[in-house]
Amino acid sequence: DTGRVAIATQTAYVLTLFFDLITASQRKHVINDLVKKIHEDNDHLTTGFVGTPYLCPVLSANNQHELATTIFLQQDFPSWIYEVKHGATTIWERWNSILPDGSMKPEGMNSLNHYSFGAIMAWAYKYVLGIKKHNAGFSKFVFAPQFDLRLKNIKGHYDTPYGDIEIEYHLQSGENQAVKINLEIPFGCECKVVLPDSENRDIKVNDQIIQGEFNLKAGKYLITYAPNHDLMKCLNVNSTLSKVILSNQ
């Protein structure tokens, strides 16, 4: 009744939030507990096959996209980029299937091609690239990316039955610096566009000025606008030097 999750692990908090096992009034409390637990774990994940697919989506869906991006970009164990730095071209079964000295972890169940943790790409498509709610077949979908300056040059596509949804965007730091988005919507599709930090801002869509959320039919669009605050928000006086360098690359 107090909103406390009895099992104080990242996975327990994440599943509670993702599957709506709490009331609306308890939700904020559980989100705060999840964030606190992640900070206690030095902003690293401690989830396995059950919790990992939902960890970053839960964070991004609850105003913690910056923390989700931080987890995604960690380079030491346990993380996805730890695997990349150790030569991975596929997803491993264990976060440390290959040890820092290059040797294989001696325990069994140690596949080097085991997709489970690759579920992070669902988060990348939905929250970073921005392809969200859609109907069957993608004839209608929502484009609603969430921005983080550490992922400032994003390009991707999704092949629907109607053709490719193609998205590319570029972010800049500094006040009144425009976000530039190229969006291609395949024939037969309709897209609702919801842009972050765009309240009371003019949004230029090709040669038209729009404010707020808007719908687009099939076609190619260049969208530009200046967010209502500096995207450098991911940095503060407590940011590590590595985070500052990454944000300015």
GROMACS .gro file of C-alpha atoms in nm:
model
  249
    1ASP     CA    1   0.000   0.000   0.000
    2THR     CA    2   0.293   0.237   0.058
    3GLY     CA    3   0.416   0.191  -0.300
    4ARG     CA    4   0.731   0.009  -0.196
    5VAL     CA    5   0.843  -0.282  -0.413
    6ALA     CA    6   0.937  -0.566  -0.180
    7ILE     CA    7   1.227  -0.687  -0.399
    8ALA     CA    8   1.465  -0.394  -0.435
    9THR     CA    9   1.629  -0.485  -0.766
   10GLN     CA   10   1.636  -0.303  -1.098
   11THR     CA   11   1.438  -0.584  -1.262
   12ALA     CA   12   1.166  -0.583  -0.994
   13TYR     CA   13   1.118  -0.206  -1.027
   14VAL     CA   14   1.119  -0.222  -1.407
   15LEU     CA   15   0.863  -0.502  -1.433
   16THR     CA   16   0.639  -0.330  -1.179
   17LEU     CA   17   0.642  -0.015  -1.391
   18PHE     CA   18   0.624  -0.173  -1.736
   19PHE     CA   19   0.329  -0.399  -1.654
   20ASP     CA   20   0.140  -0.134  -1.451
   21LEU     CA   21   0.131  -0.338  -1.130
   22ILE     CA   22   0.083  -0.022  -0.922
   23THR     CA   23  -0.161   0.266  -0.899
   24ALA     CA   24  -0.097   0.600  -1.066
   25SER     CA   25  -0.028   0.758  -0.726
   26GLN     CA   26   0.241   0.498  -0.649
   27ARG     CA   27   0.413   0.526  -0.985
   28LYS     CA   28   0.625   0.832  -0.913
   29HIS     CA   29   0.755   0.670  -0.593
   30VAL     CA   30   0.860   0.350  -0.776
   31ILE     CA   31   1.026   0.548  -1.056
   32ASN     CA   32   1.227   0.740  -0.795
   33ASP     CA   33   1.329   0.412  -0.630
   34LEU     CA   34   1.441   0.270  -0.966
   35VAL     CA   35   1.650   0.577  -1.043
   36LYS     CA   36   1.802   0.568  -0.695
   37LYS     CA   37   1.889   0.198  -0.737
   38ILE     CA   38   2.056   0.263  -1.075
   39HIS     CA   39   2.263   0.544  -0.924
   40GLU     CA   40   2.364   0.309  -0.641
   41ASP     CA   41   2.482   0.070  -0.913
   42ASN     CA   42   2.702   0.346  -1.060
   43ASP     CA   43   2.457   0.410  -1.346
   44HIS     CA   44   2.505   0.057  -1.480
   45LEU     CA   45   2.241  -0.204  -1.547
   46THR     CA   46   2.215  -0.511  -1.324
   47THR     CA   47   1.935  -0.676  -1.522
   48GLY     CA   48   1.931  -1.013  -1.698
   49PHE     CA   49   1.713  -1.170  -1.966
   50VAL     CA   50   1.388  -1.075  -1.789
   51GLY     CA   51   1.457  -0.711  -1.706
   52THR     CA   52   1.690  -0.585  -1.977
   53PRO     CA   53   1.431  -0.555  -2.259
   54TYR     CA   54   1.222  -0.318  -2.045
   55LEU     CA   55   1.488  -0.118  -1.857
   56CYS     CA   56   1.564   0.164  -2.103
   57PRO     CA   57   1.205   0.183  -2.241
   58VAL     CA   58   1.069   0.225  -1.886
   59LEU     CA   59   1.320   0.501  -1.814
   60SER     CA   60   1.256   0.689  -2.138
   61ALA     CA   61   0.880   0.658  -2.096
   62ASN     CA   62   0.902   0.809  -1.747
   63ASN     CA   63   1.107   1.126  -1.809
   64GLN     CA   64   1.442   0.953  -1.753
   65HIS     CA   65   1.566   0.935  -2.113
   66GLU     CA   66   1.901   1.087  -2.016
   67LEU     CA   67   1.962   0.804  -1.769
   68ALA     CA   68   1.854   0.545  -2.027
   69THR     CA   69   2.107   0.692  -2.271
   70THR     CA   70   2.378   0.690  -2.005
   71ILE     CA   71   2.321   0.318  -1.945
   72PHE     CA   72   2.323   0.252  -2.319
   73LEU     CA   73   2.656   0.434  -2.364
   74GLN     CA   74   2.847   0.279  -2.072
   75GLN     CA   75   3.173   0.126  -2.193
   76ASP     CA   76   3.280  -0.095  -1.903
   77PHE     CA   77   3.127  -0.417  -1.772
   78PRO     CA   78   2.835  -0.471  -1.771
   79SER     CA   79   2.733  -0.292  -2.091
   80TRP     CA   80   2.676  -0.338  -2.460
   81ILE     CA   81   2.979  -0.132  -2.557
   82TYR     CA   82   3.198  -0.348  -2.331
   83GLU     CA   83   3.117  -0.628  -2.576
   84VAL     CA   84   3.191  -0.408  -2.879
   85LYS     CA   85   3.527  -0.305  -2.730
   86HIS     CA   86   3.611  -0.674  -2.692
   87GLY     CA   87   3.547  -0.749  -3.058
   88ALA     CA   88   3.181  -0.848  -3.052
   89THR     CA   89   2.990  -0.847  -3.380
   90THR     CA   90   2.695  -1.030  -3.224
   91ILE     CA   91   2.523  -1.014  -2.885
   92TRP     CA   92   2.659  -1.243  -2.612
   93GLU     CA   93   2.465  -1.461  -2.370
   94ARG     CA   94   2.653  -1.312  -2.073
   95TRP     CA   95   2.765  -0.953  -2.026
   96ASN     CA   96   3.120  -1.085  -1.973
   97SER     CA   97   3.133  -1.390  -2.198
   98ILE     CA   98   3.483  -1.267  -2.284
   99LEU     CA   99   3.685  -1.144  -1.987
  100PRO     CA  100   3.899  -0.827  -1.990
  101ASP     CA  101   4.213  -1.035  -2.056
  102GLY     CA  102   4.054  -1.178  -2.372
  103SER     CA  103   3.985  -1.523  -2.232
  104MET     CA  104   3.647  -1.695  -2.237
  105LYS     CA  105   3.447  -1.699  -1.915
  106PRO     CA  106   3.483  -2.058  -1.789
  107GLU     CA  107   3.119  -2.120  -1.693
  108GLY     CA  108   2.884  -2.299  -1.931
  109MET     CA  109   2.593  -2.139  -2.119
  110ASN     CA  110   2.829  -1.892  -2.280
  111SER     CA  111   2.704  -1.834  -2.635
  112LEU     CA  112   2.858  -1.552  -2.835
  113ASN     CA  113   2.549  -1.524  -3.056
  114HIS     CA  114   2.252  -1.495  -2.822
  115TYR     CA  115   2.004  -1.221  -2.903
  116SER     CA  116   1.825  -1.162  -2.568
  117PHE     CA  117   2.023  -0.853  -2.466
  118GLY     CA  118   1.989  -0.725  -2.823
  119ALA     CA  119   1.637  -0.617  -2.726
  120ILE     CA  120   1.794  -0.276  -2.657
  121MET     CA  121   1.741  -0.202  -3.027
  122ALA     CA  122   1.365  -0.190  -2.971
  123TRP     CA  123   1.438   0.105  -2.740
  124ALA     CA  124   1.666   0.262  -3.003
  125TYR     CA  125   1.400   0.243  -3.274
  126LYS     CA  126   1.120   0.368  -3.049
  127TYR     CA  127   1.284   0.638  -2.837
  128VAL     CA  128   1.602   0.743  -3.021
  129LEU     CA  129   1.494   0.706  -3.385
  130GLY     CA  130   1.141   0.794  -3.277
  131ILE     CA  131   0.908   0.543  -3.449
  132LYS     CA  132   0.640   0.493  -3.186
  133LYS     CA  133   0.273   0.400  -3.174
  134HIS     CA  134   0.156   0.240  -3.497
  135ASN     CA  135  -0.133   0.038  -3.629
  136ALA     CA  136  -0.106  -0.299  -3.802
  137GLY     CA  137   0.105  -0.256  -4.114
  138PHE     CA  138   0.227   0.094  -4.019
  139SER     CA  139  -0.023   0.281  -4.238
  140LYS     CA  140  -0.045   0.514  -3.938
  141PHE     CA  141   0.241   0.577  -3.696
  142VAL     CA  142   0.381   0.838  -3.459
  143PHE     CA  143   0.722   1.001  -3.500
  144ALA     CA  144   0.825   1.119  -3.154
  145PRO     CA  145   1.200   1.101  -3.087
  146GLN     CA  146   1.362   1.192  -2.758
  147PHE     CA  147   1.685   1.385  -2.788
  148ASP     CA  148   2.016   1.352  -2.608
  149LEU     CA  149   2.314   1.551  -2.732
  150ARG     CA  150   2.540   1.249  -2.685
  151LEU     CA  151   2.348   1.090  -2.976
  152LYS     CA  152   2.352   1.395  -3.198
  153ASN     CA  153   2.369   1.239  -3.547
  154ILE     CA  154   2.104   0.972  -3.590
  155LYS     CA  155   2.003   0.794  -3.909
  156GLY     CA  156   1.786   0.487  -3.954
  157HIS     CA  157   1.493   0.331  -4.133
  158TYR     CA  158   1.220   0.074  -4.085
  159ASP     CA  159   1.091  -0.136  -4.374
  160THR     CA  160   0.711  -0.149  -4.346
  161PRO     CA  161   0.472  -0.328  -4.586
  162TYR     CA  162   0.423   0.015  -4.749
  163GLY     CA  163   0.794   0.083  -4.788
  164ASP     CA  164   1.073   0.241  -4.583
  165ILE     CA  165   1.017   0.495  -4.310
  166GLU     CA  166   1.344   0.690  -4.330
  167ILE     CA  167   1.463   0.922  -4.054
  168GLU     CA  168   1.777   1.129  -4.009
  169TYR     CA  169   1.835   1.408  -3.760
  170HIS     CA  170   2.117   1.625  -3.634
  171LEU     CA  171   2.135   1.806  -3.301
  172GLN     CA  172   2.341   2.109  -3.200
  173SER     CA  173   2.418   2.266  -2.864
  174GLY     CA  174   2.366   2.630  -2.782
  175GLU     CA  175   2.063   2.853  -2.749
  176ASN     CA  176   1.841   2.877  -3.058
  177GLN     CA  177   2.042   2.614  -3.242
  178ALA     CA  178   1.810   2.440  -3.488
  179VAL     CA  179   1.733   2.070  -3.489
  180LYS     CA  180   1.733   1.942  -3.847
  181ILE     CA  181   1.522   1.637  -3.934
  182ASN     CA  182   1.478   1.455  -4.265
  183LEU     CA  183   1.166   1.238  -4.260
  184GLU     CA  184   1.041   1.022  -4.547
  185ILE     CA  185   0.695   0.867  -4.517
  186PRO     CA  186   0.608   0.589  -4.764
  187PHE     CA  187   0.307   0.610  -4.996
  188GLY     CA  188  -0.015   0.510  -4.824
  189CYS     CA  189   0.103   0.606  -4.476
  190GLU     CA  190   0.017   0.890  -4.241
  191CYS     CA  191   0.243   1.012  -3.961
  192LYS     CA  192   0.170   1.214  -3.649
  193VAL     CA  193   0.476   1.424  -3.555
  194VAL     CA  194   0.541   1.504  -3.188
  195LEU     CA  195   0.869   1.690  -3.138
  196PRO     CA  196   1.036   1.731  -2.797
  197ASP     CA  197   1.077   2.076  -2.643
  198SER     CA  198   0.884   2.242  -2.924
  199GLU     CA  199   0.612   2.417  -2.723
  200ASN     CA  200   0.548   2.772  -2.851
  201ARG     CA  201   0.813   2.730  -3.118
  202ASP     CA  202   0.780   2.776  -3.491
  203ILE     CA  203   0.846   2.449  -3.671
  204LYS     CA  204   0.940   2.477  -4.038
  205VAL     CA  205   0.815   2.181  -4.244
  206ASN     CA  206   0.953   2.223  -4.596
  207ASP     CA  207   0.819   2.576  -4.669
  208GLN     CA  208   0.537   2.579  -4.414
  209ILE     CA  209   0.544   2.709  -4.054
  210ILE     CA  210   0.358   2.496  -3.798
  211GLN     CA  211   0.326   2.495  -3.419
  212GLY     CA  212   0.248   2.203  -3.190
  213GLU     CA  213   0.177   1.847  -3.301
  214PHE     CA  214   0.087   1.787  -3.664
  215ASN     CA  215   0.009   1.513  -3.918
  216LEU     CA  216   0.192   1.442  -4.243
  217LYS     CA  217   0.098   1.231  -4.544
  218ALA     CA  218   0.341   1.041  -4.766
  219GLY     CA  219   0.638   1.239  -4.888
  220LYS     CA  220   0.981   1.374  -4.804
  221TYR     CA  221   1.007   1.646  -4.541
  222LEU     CA  222   1.280   1.870  -4.403
  223ILE     CA  223   1.180   1.976  -4.052
  224THR     CA  224   1.372   2.239  -3.856
  225TYR     CA  225   1.308   2.415  -3.527
  226ALA     CA  226   1.491   2.557  -3.227
  227PRO     CA  227   1.408   2.369  -2.904
  228ASN     CA  228   1.285   2.583  -2.615
  229HIS     CA  229   1.601   2.511  -2.412
  230ASP     CA  230   1.963   2.422  -2.476
  231LEU     CA  231   2.009   2.052  -2.551
  232MET     CA  232   2.327   2.063  -2.343
  233LYS     CA  233   2.100   1.975  -2.046
  234CYS     CA  234   2.265   1.632  -2.027
  235LEU     CA  235   2.571   1.806  -1.877
  236ASN     CA  236   2.607   1.971  -1.537
  237VAL     CA  237   2.882   2.062  -1.289
  238ASN     CA  238   2.897   1.699  -1.174
  239SER     CA  239   2.939   1.552  -1.525
  240THR     CA  240   3.248   1.340  -1.581
  241LEU     CA  241   3.513   1.449  -1.828
  242SER     CA  242   3.435   1.146  -2.048
  243LYS     CA  243   3.069   1.254  -2.073
  244VAL     CA  244   3.170   1.610  -2.169
  245ILE     CA  245   3.403   1.480  -2.441
  246LEU     CA  246   3.137   1.240  -2.577
  247SER     CA  247   2.881   1.521  -2.596
  248ASN     CA  248   3.112   1.736  -2.807
  249GLN     CA  249   3.227   1.475  -3.055
   0.00000   0.00000   0.00000
